[in-house]
mmCIF file of C-alpha atoms and ligand atoms in Angstrom:
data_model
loop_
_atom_site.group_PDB
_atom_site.id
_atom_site.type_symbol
_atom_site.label_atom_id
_atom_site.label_comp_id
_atom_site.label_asym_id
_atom_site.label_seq_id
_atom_site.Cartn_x
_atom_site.Cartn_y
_atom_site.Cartn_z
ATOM 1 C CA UNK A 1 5.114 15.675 -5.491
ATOM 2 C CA UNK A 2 3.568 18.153 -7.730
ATOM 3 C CA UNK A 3 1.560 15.443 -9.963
ATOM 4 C CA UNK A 4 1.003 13.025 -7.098
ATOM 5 C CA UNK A 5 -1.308 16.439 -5.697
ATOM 6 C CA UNK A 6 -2.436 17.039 -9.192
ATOM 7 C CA UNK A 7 -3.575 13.468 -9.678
ATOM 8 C CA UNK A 8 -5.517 13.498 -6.281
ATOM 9 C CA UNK A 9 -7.254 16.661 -6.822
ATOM 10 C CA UNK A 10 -8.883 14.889 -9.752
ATOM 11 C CA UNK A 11 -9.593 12.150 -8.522
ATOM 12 C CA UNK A 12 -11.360 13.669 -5.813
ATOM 13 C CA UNK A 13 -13.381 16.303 -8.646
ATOM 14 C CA UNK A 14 -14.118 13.358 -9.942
ATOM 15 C CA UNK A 15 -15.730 11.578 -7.445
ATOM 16 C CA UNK A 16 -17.285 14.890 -6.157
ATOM 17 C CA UNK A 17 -19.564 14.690 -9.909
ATOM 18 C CA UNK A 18 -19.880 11.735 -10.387
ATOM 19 C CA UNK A 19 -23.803 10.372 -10.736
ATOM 20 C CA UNK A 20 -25.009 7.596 -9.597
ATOM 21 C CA UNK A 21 -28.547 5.390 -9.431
ATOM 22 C CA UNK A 22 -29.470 2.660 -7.333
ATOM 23 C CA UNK A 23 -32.979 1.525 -8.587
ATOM 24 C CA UNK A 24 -33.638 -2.082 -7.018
ATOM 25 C CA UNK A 25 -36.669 -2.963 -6.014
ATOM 26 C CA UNK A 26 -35.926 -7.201 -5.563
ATOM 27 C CA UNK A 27 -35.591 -7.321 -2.017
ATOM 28 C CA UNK A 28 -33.584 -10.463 -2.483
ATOM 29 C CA UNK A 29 -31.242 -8.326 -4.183
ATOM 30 C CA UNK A 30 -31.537 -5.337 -2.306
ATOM 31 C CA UNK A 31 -30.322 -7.878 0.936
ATOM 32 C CA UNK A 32 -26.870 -8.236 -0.912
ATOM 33 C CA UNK A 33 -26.418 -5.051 -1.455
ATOM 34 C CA UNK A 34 -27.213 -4.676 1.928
ATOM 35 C CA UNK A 35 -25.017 -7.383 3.139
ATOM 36 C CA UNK A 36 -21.729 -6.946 1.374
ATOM 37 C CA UNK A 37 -22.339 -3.131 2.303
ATOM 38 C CA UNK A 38 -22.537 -1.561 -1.181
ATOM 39 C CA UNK A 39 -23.601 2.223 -0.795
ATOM 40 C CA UNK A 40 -23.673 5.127 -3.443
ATOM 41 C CA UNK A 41 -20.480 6.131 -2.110
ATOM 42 C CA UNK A 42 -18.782 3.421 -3.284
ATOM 43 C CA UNK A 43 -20.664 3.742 -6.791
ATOM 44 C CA UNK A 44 -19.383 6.842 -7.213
ATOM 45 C CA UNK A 45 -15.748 5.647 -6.573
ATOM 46 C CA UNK A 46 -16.091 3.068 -9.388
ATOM 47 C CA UNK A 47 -17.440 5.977 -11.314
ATOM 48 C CA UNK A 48 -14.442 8.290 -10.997
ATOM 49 C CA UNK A 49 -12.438 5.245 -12.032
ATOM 50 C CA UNK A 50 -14.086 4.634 -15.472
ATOM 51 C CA UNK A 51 -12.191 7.193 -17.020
ATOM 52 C CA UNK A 52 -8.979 4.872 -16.123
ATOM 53 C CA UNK A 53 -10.854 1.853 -17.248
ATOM 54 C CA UNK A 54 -11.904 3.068 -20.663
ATOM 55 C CA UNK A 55 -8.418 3.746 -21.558
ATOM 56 C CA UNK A 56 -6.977 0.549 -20.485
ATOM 57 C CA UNK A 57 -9.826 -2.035 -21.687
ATOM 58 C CA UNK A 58 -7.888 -3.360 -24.201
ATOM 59 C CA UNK A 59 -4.586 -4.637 -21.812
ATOM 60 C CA UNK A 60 -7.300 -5.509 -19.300
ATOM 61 C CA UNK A 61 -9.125 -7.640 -22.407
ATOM 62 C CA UNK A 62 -6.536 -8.740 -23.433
ATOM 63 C CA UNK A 63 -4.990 -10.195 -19.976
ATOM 64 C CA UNK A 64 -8.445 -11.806 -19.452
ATOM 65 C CA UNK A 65 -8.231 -13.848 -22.425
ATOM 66 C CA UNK A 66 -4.528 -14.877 -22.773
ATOM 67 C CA UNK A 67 -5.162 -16.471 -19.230
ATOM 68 C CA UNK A 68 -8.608 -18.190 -20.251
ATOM 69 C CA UNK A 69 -7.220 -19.206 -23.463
ATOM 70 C CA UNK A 70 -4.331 -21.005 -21.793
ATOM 71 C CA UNK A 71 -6.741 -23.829 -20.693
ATOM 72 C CA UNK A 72 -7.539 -26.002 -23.225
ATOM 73 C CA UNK A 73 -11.026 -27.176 -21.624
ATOM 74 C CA UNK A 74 -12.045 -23.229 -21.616
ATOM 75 C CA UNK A 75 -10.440 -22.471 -24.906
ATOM 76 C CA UNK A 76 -12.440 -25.485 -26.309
ATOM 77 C CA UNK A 77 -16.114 -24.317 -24.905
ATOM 78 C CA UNK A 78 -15.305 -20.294 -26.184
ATOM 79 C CA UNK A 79 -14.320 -22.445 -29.738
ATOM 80 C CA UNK A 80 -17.817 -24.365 -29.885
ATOM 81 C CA UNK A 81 -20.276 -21.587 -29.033
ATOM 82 C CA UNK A 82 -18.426 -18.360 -29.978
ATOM 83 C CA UNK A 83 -15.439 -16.565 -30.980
ATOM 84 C CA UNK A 84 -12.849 -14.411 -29.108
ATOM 85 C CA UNK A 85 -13.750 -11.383 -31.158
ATOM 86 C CA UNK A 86 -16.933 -11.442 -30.159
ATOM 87 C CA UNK A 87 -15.934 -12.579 -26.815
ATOM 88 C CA UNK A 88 -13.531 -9.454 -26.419
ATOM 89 C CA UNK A 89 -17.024 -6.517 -27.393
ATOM 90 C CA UNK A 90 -18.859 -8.578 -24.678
ATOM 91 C CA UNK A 91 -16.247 -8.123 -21.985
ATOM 92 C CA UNK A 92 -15.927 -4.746 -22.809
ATOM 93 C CA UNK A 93 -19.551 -4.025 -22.556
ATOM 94 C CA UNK A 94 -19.524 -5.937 -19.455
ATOM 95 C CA UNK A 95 -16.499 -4.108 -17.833
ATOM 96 C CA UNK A 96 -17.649 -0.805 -19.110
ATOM 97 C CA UNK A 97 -21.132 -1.425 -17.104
ATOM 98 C CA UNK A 98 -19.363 -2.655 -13.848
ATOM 99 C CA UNK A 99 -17.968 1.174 -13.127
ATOM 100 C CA UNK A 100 -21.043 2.749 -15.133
ATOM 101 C CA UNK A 101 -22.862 2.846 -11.377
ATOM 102 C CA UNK A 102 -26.189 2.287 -12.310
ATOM 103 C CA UNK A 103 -27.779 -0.618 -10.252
ATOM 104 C CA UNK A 104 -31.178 -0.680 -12.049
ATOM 105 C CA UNK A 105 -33.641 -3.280 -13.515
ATOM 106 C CA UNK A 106 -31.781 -3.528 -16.986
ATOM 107 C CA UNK A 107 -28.128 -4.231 -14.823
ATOM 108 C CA UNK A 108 -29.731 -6.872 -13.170
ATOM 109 C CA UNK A 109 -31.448 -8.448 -16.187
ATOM 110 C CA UNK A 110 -27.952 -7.961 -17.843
ATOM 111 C CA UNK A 111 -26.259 -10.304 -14.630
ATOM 112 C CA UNK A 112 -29.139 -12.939 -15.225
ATOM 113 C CA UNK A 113 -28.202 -13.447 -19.043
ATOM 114 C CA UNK A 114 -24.799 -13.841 -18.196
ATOM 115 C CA UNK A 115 -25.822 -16.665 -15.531
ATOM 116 C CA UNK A 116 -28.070 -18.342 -17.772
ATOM 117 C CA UNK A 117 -25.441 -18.151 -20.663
ATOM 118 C CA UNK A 118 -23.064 -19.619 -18.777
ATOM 119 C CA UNK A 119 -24.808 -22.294 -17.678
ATOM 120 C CA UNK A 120 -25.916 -23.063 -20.748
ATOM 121 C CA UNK A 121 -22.086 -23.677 -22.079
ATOM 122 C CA UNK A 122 -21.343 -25.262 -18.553
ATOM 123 C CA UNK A 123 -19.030 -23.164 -17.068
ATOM 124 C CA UNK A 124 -18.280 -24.031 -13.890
ATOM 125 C CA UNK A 125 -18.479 -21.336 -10.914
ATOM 126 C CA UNK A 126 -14.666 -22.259 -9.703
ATOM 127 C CA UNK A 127 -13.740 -21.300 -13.432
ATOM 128 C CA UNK A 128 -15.646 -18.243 -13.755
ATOM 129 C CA UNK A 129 -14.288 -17.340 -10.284
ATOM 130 C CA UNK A 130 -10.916 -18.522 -11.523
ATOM 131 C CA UNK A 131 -11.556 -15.975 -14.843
ATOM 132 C CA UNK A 132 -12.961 -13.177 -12.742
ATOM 133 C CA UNK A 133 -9.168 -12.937 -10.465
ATOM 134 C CA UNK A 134 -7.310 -12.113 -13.528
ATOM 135 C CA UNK A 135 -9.867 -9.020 -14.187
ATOM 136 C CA UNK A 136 -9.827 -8.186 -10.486
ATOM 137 C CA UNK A 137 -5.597 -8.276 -10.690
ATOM 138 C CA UNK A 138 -5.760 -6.167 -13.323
ATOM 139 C CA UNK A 139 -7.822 -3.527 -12.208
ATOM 140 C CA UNK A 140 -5.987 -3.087 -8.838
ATOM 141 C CA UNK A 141 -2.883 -3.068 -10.730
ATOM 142 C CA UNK A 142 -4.082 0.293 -13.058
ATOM 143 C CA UNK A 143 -5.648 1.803 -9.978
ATOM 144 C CA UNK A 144 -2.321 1.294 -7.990
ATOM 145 C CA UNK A 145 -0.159 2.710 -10.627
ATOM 146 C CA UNK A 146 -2.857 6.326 -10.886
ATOM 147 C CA UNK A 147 -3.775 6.462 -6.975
ATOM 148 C CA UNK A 148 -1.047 7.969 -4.908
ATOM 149 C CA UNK A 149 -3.447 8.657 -2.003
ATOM 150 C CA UNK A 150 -3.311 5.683 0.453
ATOM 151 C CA UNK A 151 -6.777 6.491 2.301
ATOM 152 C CA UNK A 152 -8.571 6.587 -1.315
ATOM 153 C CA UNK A 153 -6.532 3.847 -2.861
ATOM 154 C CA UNK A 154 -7.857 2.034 0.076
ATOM 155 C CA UNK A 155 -11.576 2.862 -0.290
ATOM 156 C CA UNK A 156 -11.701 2.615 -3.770
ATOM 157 C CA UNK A 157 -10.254 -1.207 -3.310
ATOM 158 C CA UNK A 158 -12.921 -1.517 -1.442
ATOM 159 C CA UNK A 159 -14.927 0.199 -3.242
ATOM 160 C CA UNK A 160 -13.852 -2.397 -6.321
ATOM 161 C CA UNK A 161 -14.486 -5.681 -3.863
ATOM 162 C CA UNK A 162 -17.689 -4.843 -2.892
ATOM 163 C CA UNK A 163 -18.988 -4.246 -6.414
ATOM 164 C CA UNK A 164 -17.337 -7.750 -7.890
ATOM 165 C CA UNK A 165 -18.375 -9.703 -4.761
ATOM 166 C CA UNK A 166 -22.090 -8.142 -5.267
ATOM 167 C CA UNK A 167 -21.951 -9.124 -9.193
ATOM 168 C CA UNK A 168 -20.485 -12.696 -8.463
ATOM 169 C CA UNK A 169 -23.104 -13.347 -5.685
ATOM 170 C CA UNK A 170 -26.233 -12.498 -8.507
ATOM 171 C CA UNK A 171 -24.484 -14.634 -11.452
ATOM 172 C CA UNK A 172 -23.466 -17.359 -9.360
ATOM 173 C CA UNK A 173 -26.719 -17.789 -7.512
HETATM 174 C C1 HEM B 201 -20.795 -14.984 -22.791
HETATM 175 C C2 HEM B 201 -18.992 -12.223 -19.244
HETATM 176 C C3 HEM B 201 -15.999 -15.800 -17.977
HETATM 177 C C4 HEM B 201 -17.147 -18.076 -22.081
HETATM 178 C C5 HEM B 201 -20.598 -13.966 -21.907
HETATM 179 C C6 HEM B 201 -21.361 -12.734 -21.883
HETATM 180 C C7 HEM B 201 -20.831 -11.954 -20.917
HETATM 181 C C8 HEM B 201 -19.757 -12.685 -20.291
HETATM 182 C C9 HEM B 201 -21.245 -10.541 -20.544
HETATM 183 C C10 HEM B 201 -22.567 -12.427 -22.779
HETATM 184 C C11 HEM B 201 -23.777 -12.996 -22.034
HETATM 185 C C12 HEM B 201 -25.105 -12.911 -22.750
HETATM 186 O O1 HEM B 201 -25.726 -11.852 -22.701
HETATM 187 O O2 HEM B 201 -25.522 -13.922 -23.327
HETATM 188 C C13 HEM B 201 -18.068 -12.990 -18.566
HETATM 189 C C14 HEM B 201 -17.383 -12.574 -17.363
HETATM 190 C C15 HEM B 201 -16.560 -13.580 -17.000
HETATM 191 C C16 HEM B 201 -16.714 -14.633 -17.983
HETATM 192 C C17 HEM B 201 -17.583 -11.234 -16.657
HETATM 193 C C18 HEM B 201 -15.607 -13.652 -15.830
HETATM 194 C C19 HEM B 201 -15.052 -12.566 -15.347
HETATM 195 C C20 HEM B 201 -16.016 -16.698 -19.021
HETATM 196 C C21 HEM B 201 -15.104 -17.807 -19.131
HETATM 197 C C22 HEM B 201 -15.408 -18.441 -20.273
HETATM 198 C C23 HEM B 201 -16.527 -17.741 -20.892
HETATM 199 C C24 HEM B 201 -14.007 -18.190 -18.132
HETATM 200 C C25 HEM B 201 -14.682 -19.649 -20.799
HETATM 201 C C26 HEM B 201 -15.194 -20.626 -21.411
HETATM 202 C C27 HEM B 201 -18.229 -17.445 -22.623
HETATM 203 C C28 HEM B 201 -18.874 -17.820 -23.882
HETATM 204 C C29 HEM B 201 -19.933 -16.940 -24.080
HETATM 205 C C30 HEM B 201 -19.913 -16.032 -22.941
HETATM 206 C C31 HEM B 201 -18.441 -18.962 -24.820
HETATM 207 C C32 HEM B 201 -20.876 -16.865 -25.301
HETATM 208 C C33 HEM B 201 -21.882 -17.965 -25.320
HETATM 209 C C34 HEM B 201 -22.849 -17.809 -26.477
HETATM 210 O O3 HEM B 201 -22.956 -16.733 -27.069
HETATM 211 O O4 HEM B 201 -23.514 -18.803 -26.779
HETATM 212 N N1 HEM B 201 -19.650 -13.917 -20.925
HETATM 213 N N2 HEM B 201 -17.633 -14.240 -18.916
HETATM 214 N N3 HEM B 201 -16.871 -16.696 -20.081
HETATM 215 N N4 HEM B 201 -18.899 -16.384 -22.096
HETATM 216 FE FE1 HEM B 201 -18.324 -15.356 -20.453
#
């Protein structure tokens, strides 16, 4: 009982500091934000969570790629235009940025490179859907096992949704 208090009391200090900046100025983009309902009070849930992140980015690496690697048609374009070492800093970068909560120019510009790099290795959107479930499992999974408070469990889930449906909704356009 004692460290289930202990652990909310942080998490709740945490989201109390925790900075945020939404700087969009594409109202195209500013109409999903809009429409999947994203507000700075969700950002600064997926900021208090980066701490948890950080310190598990290499089991939630790790999980990403074991599954991709597992089918052969994936494995083969990661084989002809990169490496999984390289893959693995990438992911990080791109994982660290997700709970970063800063929606600015240089996020976006970030989300269009990924789109055009993955079309440019053809990588279908089912697959990169497909991919992006195995992240999402994960990171439900660490925030179950730290987040003993249902009502902030629940809004950081959402919290976590709303940010991943906002990303997949810019890379997959
Ligand atoms: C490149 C993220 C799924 C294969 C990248 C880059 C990022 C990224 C951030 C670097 C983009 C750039 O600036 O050029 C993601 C995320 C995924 C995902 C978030 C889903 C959650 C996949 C899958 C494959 C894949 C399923 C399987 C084939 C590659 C390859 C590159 C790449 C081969 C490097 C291409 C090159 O350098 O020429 N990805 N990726 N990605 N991704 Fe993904």
């Amino acid at each position: 009982m004692f460290f289930k208090q202990k652990q909310d009391k942080q998490w709740l200090q945490a989201f109390t500091e925790a900075e945020v900046v939404i700087n969009i100025h594409d109202a195209s983009v500013l109409q999903k934000m809009e429409m999947t309902h994203l507000t700075e009070t969700d950002l600064k849930r997926l900021k208090s969570l980066q701490p948890l992140i950080v310190k598990n980015m290499d089991l939630l690496v790790e999980s990403f790629y074991s599954t991709i690697l597992q089918f052969n048609h994936l494995r083969r374009i990661i084989e002809k235009y990169s490496t999984i070492d390289r893959l693995r800093l990438t992911l990080k970068q791109y994982v660290n940025d997700l709970f970063k909560a800063e929606i600015n120019q240089a996020y976006l510009e970030k989300r269009f490179a990924i789109a055009k790099t993955h079309y440019r290795i053809g990588l279908q959107p089912a697959w990169y859907m497909g991919a992006y479930q195995n992240l999402h499992n994960t990171i439900i999974h660490l925030i179950y096992s730290e987040m003993k408070d249902t009502a902030e469990f629940h809004a950081t889930l959402v919290a976590v949704n709303k940010i991943i449906s906002f990303e997949q909704q810019i890379v997959l356009e």
